[in-house]
mmCIF file of C-alpha atoms in Angstrom:
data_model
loop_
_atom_site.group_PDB
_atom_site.id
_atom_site.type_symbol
_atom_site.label_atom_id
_atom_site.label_comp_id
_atom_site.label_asym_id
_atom_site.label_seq_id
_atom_site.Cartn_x
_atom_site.Cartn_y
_atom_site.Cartn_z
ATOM 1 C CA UNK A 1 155.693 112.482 157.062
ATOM 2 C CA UNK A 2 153.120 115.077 158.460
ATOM 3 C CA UNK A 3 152.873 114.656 161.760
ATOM 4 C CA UNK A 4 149.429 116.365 162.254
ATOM 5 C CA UNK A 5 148.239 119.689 164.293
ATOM 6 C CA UNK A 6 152.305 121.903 163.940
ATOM 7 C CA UNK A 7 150.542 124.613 162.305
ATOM 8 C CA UNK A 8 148.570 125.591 164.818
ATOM 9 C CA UNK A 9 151.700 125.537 166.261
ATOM 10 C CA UNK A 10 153.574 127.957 164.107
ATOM 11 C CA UNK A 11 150.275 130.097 164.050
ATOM 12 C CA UNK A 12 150.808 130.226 168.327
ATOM 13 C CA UNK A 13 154.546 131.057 167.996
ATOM 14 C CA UNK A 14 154.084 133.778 165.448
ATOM 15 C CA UNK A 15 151.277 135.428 167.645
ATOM 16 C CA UNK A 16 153.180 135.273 170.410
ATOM 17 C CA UNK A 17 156.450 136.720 168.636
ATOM 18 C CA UNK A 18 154.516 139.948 167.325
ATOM 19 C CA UNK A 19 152.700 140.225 170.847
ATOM 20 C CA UNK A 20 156.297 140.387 171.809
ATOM 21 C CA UNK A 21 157.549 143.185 169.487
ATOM 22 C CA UNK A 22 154.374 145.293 170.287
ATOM 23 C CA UNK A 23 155.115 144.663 174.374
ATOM 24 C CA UNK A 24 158.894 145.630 173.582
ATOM 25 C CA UNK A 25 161.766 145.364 176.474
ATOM 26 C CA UNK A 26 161.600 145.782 180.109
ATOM 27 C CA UNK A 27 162.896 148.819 181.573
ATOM 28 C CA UNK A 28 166.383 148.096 181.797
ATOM 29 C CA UNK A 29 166.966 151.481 183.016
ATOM 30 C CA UNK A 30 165.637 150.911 186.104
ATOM 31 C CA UNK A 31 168.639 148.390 187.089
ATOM 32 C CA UNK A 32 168.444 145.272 188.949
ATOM 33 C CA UNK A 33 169.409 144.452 192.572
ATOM 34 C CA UNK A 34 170.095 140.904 194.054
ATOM 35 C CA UNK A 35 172.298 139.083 196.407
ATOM 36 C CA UNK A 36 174.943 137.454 195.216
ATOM 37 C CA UNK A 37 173.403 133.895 195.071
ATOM 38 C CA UNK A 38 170.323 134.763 193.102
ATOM 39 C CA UNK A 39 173.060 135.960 190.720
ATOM 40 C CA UNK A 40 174.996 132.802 190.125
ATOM 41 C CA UNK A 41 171.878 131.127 189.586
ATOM 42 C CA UNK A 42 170.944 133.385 186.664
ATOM 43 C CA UNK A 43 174.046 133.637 185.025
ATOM 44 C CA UNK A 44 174.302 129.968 184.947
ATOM 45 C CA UNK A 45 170.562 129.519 183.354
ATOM 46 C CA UNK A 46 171.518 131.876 180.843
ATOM 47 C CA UNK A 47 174.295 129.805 179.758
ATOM 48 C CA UNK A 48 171.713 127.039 179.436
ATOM 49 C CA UNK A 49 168.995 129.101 177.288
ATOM 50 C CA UNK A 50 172.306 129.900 174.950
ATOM 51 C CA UNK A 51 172.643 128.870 171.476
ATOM 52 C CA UNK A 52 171.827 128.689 168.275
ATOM 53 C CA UNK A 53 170.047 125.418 168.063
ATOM 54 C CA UNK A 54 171.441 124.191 164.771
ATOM 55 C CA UNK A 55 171.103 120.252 165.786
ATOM 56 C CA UNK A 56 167.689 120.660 166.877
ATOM 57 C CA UNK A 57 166.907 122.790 163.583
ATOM 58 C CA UNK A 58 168.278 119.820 161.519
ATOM 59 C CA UNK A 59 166.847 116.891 162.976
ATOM 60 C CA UNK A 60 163.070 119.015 163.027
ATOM 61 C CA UNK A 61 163.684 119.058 159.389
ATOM 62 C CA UNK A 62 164.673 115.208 159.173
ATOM 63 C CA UNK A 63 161.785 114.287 160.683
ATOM 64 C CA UNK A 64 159.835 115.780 156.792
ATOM 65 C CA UNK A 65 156.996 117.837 158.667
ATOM 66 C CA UNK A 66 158.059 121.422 157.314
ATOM 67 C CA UNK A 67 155.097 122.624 159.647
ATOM 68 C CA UNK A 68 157.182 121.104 162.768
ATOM 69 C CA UNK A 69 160.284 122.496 161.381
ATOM 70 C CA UNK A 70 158.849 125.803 161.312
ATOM 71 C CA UNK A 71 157.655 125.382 164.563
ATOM 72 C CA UNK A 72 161.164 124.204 165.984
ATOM 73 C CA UNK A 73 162.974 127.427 164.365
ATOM 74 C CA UNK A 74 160.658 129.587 166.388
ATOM 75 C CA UNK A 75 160.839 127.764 169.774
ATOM 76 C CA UNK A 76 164.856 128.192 169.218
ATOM 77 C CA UNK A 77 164.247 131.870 168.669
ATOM 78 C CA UNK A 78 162.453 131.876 171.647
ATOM 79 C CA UNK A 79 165.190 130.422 173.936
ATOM 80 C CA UNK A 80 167.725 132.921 172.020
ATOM 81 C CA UNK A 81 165.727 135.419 172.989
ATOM 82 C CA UNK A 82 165.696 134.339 177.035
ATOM 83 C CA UNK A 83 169.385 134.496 177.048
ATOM 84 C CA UNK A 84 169.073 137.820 175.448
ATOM 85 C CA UNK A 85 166.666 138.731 178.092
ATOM 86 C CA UNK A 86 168.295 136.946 180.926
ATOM 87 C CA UNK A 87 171.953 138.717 179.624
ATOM 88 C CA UNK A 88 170.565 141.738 179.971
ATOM 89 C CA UNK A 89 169.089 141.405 183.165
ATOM 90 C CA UNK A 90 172.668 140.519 184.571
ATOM 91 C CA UNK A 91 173.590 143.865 182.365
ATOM 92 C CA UNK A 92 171.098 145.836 184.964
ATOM 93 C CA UNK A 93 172.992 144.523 187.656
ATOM 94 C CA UNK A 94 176.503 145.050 186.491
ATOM 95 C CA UNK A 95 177.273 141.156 186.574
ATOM 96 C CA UNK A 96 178.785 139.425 183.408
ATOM 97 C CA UNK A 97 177.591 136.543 181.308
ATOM 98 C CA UNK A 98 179.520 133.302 182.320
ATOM 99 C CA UNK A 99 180.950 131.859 178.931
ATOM 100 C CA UNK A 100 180.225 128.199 179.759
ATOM 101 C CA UNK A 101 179.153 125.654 182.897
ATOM 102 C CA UNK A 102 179.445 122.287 182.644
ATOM 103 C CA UNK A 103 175.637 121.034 183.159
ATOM 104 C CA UNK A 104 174.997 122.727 180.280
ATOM 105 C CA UNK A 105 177.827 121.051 178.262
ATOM 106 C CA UNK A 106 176.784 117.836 179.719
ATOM 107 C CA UNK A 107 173.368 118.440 178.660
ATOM 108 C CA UNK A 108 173.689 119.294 175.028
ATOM 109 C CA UNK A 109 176.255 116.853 174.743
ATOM 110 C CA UNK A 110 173.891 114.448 175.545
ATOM 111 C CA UNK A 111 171.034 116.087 173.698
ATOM 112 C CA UNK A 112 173.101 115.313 170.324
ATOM 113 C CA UNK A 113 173.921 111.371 170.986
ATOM 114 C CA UNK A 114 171.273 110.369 168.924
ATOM 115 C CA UNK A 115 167.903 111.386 166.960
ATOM 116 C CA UNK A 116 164.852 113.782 167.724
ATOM 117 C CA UNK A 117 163.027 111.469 169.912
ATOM 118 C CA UNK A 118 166.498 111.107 172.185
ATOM 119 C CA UNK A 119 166.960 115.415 171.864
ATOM 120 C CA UNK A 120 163.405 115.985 172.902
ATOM 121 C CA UNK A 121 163.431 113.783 175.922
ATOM 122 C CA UNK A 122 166.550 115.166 177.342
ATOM 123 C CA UNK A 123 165.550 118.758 176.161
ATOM 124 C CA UNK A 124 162.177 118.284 178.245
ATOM 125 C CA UNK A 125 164.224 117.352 181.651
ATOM 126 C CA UNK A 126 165.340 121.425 180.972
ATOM 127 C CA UNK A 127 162.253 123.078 180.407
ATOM 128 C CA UNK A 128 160.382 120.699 183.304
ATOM 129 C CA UNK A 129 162.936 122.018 185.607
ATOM 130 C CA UNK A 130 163.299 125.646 184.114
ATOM 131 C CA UNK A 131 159.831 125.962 185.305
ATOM 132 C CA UNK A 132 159.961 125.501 188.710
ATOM 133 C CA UNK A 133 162.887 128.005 188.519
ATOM 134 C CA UNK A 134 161.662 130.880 186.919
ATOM 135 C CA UNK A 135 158.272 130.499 188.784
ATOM 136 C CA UNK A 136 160.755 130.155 191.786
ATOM 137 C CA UNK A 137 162.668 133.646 190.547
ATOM 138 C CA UNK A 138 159.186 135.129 189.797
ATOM 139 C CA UNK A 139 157.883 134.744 192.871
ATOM 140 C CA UNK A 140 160.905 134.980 195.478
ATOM 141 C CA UNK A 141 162.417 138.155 194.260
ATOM 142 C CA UNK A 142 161.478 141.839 195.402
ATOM 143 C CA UNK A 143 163.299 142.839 192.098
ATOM 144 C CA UNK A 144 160.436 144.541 189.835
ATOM 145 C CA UNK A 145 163.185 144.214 186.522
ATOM 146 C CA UNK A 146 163.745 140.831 187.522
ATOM 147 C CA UNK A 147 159.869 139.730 187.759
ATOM 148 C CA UNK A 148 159.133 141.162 184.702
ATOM 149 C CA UNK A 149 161.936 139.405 182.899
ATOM 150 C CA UNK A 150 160.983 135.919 185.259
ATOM 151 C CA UNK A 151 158.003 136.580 184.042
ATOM 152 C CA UNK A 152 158.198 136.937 180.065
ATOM 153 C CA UNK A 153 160.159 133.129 180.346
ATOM 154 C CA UNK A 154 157.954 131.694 182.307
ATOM 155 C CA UNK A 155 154.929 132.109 180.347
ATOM 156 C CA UNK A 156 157.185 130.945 177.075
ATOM 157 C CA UNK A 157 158.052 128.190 179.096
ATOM 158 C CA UNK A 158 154.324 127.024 179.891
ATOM 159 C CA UNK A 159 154.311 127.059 175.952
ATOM 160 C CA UNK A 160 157.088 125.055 175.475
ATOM 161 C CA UNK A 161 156.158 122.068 177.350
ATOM 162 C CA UNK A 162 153.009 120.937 175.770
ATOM 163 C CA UNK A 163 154.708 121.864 172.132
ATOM 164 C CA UNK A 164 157.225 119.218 172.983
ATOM 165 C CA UNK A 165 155.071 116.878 174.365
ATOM 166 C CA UNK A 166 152.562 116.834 171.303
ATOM 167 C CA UNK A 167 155.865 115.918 169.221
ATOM 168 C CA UNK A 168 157.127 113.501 171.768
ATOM 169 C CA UNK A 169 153.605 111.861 171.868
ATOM 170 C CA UNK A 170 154.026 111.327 167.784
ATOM 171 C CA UNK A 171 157.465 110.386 168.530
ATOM 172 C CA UNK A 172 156.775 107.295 171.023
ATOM 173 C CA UNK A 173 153.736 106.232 169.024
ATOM 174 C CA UNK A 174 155.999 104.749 166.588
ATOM 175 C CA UNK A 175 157.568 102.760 169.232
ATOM 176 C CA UNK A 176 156.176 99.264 170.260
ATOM 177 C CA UNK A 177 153.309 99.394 172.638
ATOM 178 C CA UNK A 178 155.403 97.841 175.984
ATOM 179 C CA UNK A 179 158.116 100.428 175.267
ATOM 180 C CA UNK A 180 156.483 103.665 175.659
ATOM 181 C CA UNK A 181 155.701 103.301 179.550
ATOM 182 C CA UNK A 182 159.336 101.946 180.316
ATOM 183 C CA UNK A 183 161.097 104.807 178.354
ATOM 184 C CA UNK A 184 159.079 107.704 180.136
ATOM 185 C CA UNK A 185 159.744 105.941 183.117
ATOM 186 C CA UNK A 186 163.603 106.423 182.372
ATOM 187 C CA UNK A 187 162.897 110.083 181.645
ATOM 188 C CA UNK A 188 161.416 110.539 185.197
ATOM 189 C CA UNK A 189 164.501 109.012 186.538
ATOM 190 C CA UNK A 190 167.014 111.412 184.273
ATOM 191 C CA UNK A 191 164.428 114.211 185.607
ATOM 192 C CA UNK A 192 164.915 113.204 189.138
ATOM 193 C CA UNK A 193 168.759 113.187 188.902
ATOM 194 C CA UNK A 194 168.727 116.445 186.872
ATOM 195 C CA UNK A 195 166.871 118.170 189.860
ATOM 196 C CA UNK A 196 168.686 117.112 192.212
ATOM 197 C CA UNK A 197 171.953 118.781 190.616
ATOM 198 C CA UNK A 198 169.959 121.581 190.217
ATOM 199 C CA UNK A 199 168.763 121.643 193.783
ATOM 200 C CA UNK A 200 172.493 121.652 195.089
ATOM 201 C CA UNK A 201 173.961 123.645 192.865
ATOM 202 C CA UNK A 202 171.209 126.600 193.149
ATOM 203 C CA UNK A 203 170.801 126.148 197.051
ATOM 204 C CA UNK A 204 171.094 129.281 198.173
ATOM 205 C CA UNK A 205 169.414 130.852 195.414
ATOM 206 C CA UNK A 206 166.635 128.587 196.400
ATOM 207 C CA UNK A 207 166.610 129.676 200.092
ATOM 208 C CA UNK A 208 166.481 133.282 198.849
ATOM 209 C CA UNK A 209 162.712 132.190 196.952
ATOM 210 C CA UNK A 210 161.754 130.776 200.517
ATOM 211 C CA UNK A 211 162.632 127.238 198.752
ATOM 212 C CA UNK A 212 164.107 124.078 200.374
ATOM 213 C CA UNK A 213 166.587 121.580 198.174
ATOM 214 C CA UNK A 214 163.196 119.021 198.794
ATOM 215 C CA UNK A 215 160.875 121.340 197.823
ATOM 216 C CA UNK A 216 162.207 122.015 194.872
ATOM 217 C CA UNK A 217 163.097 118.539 193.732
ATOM 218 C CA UNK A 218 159.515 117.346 194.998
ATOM 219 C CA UNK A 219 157.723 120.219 193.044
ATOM 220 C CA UNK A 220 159.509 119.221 189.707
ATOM 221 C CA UNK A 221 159.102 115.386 190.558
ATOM 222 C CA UNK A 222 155.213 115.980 190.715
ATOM 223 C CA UNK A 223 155.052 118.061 187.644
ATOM 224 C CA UNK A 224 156.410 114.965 185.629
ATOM 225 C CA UNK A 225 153.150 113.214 186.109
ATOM 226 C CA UNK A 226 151.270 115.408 183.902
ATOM 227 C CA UNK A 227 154.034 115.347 180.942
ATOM 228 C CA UNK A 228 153.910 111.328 180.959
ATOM 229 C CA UNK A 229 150.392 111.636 180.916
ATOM 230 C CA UNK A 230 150.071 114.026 177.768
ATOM 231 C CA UNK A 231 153.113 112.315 176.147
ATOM 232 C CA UNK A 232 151.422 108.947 176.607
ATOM 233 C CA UNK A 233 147.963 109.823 175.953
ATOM 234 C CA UNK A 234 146.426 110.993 172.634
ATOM 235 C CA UNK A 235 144.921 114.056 172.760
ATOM 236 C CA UNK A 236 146.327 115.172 176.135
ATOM 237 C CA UNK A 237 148.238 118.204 177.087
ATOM 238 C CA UNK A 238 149.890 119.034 180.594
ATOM 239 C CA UNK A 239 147.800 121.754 182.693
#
């Protein structure tokens, strides 16, 4: 089944990946200096942007859009390429990688429970959430390395989103009309509860970006809008 539109897709990934080689690396020579809490906070989103994506990779070629699959193999070497960017960043700094956390276990154990649709959805309550972060680590930081590397994610990240959502959009379309609102709906919810882990957990990383716990959860709670909105509607992509 084509699913319509994924090779404009690829065609955007592959520009962006040899825009990426011509930029090359930061300047990791320069080092990287940050209090302790902002440090926790990145080690444990590196853990997150970690791995090689293998389920994702076969259930993209399940779905029988090679152009999609293709597209999916470069958004994973994408996110390999944050935790390259993100390890290396803790490098600067002298602090080590952390091997493991548990929201990340929990999430890609729940990514793999069942098919794309169920992947995508709980794969979108990351990327919703890792961009109020690294806008949050962007902005909040007097740390030039760690702007620049804030940075580079970020703007992969505002890619990311609307690639998943024109998938998700073919996704729910094959799902009875009075279903499609109600399982969004859930989403929001599993969004809500995800930020609010993230929000305690990341505290005082937050009050280092001039962020509250409510701030942060309202911020990601009103970005949701616009991904229900381009999921839901043909045509449609969040802002």
């Amino acid at each position: 089944m084509r699913t319509g539109g994924f090779a404009e897709w690829t065609g955007r990934f592959e520009d962006e990946r040899g825009r990426r080689r011509a930029q090359g690396d930061p300047d990791w020579e320069r080092g990287a200096t940050l209090p302790p809490a902002v440090w926790a906070g990145i080690r444990r989103f590196q853990v997150g942007e970690d791995g090689d994506g293998a389920d994702l990779v076969a259930k993209a070629d399940a779905a029988g859009d090679p152009d999609y699959a293709r597209a999916v193999r470069l958004f994973v070497a994408e996110e390999q390429n944050h935790a390259r960017l993100l390890a290396r960043l803790l490098a600067a700094g002298g602090v080590p990688v952390l091997t493991r956390h548990w929201s990340d276990t929990v999430f890609v154990r729940l990514r793999r429970l069942m098919g794309l649709r169920t992947e995508l959805l709980v794969l979108m309550v990351a990327e919703v959430v890792a961009l109020r972060y690294y806008r949050a680590l962007r902005d909040g930081t007097d740390d030039p390395l760690t702007t620049d590397v804030a940075a580079r994610i970020l703007a992969d990240e505002l890619r990311h989103v609307p690639f998943h959502c024109a998938r998700l959009r073919v996704s729910l379309a094959e799902l009875p009309g009075p279903l499609r609102r109600p399982v969004m709906s859930l989403w929001r919810l599993l969004l809500l509860a995800a930020s609010l882990v993230v929000a305690v957990d990341h505290g005082p990383a937050l009050r280092r970006f001039g962020l509250t716990r409510r701030r942060f959860v309202s911020d990601v709670a009103a970005s949701s809008g616009e991904v229900v909105t381009a999921v839901l509607t043909p045509g449609a992509d969040p802002s």
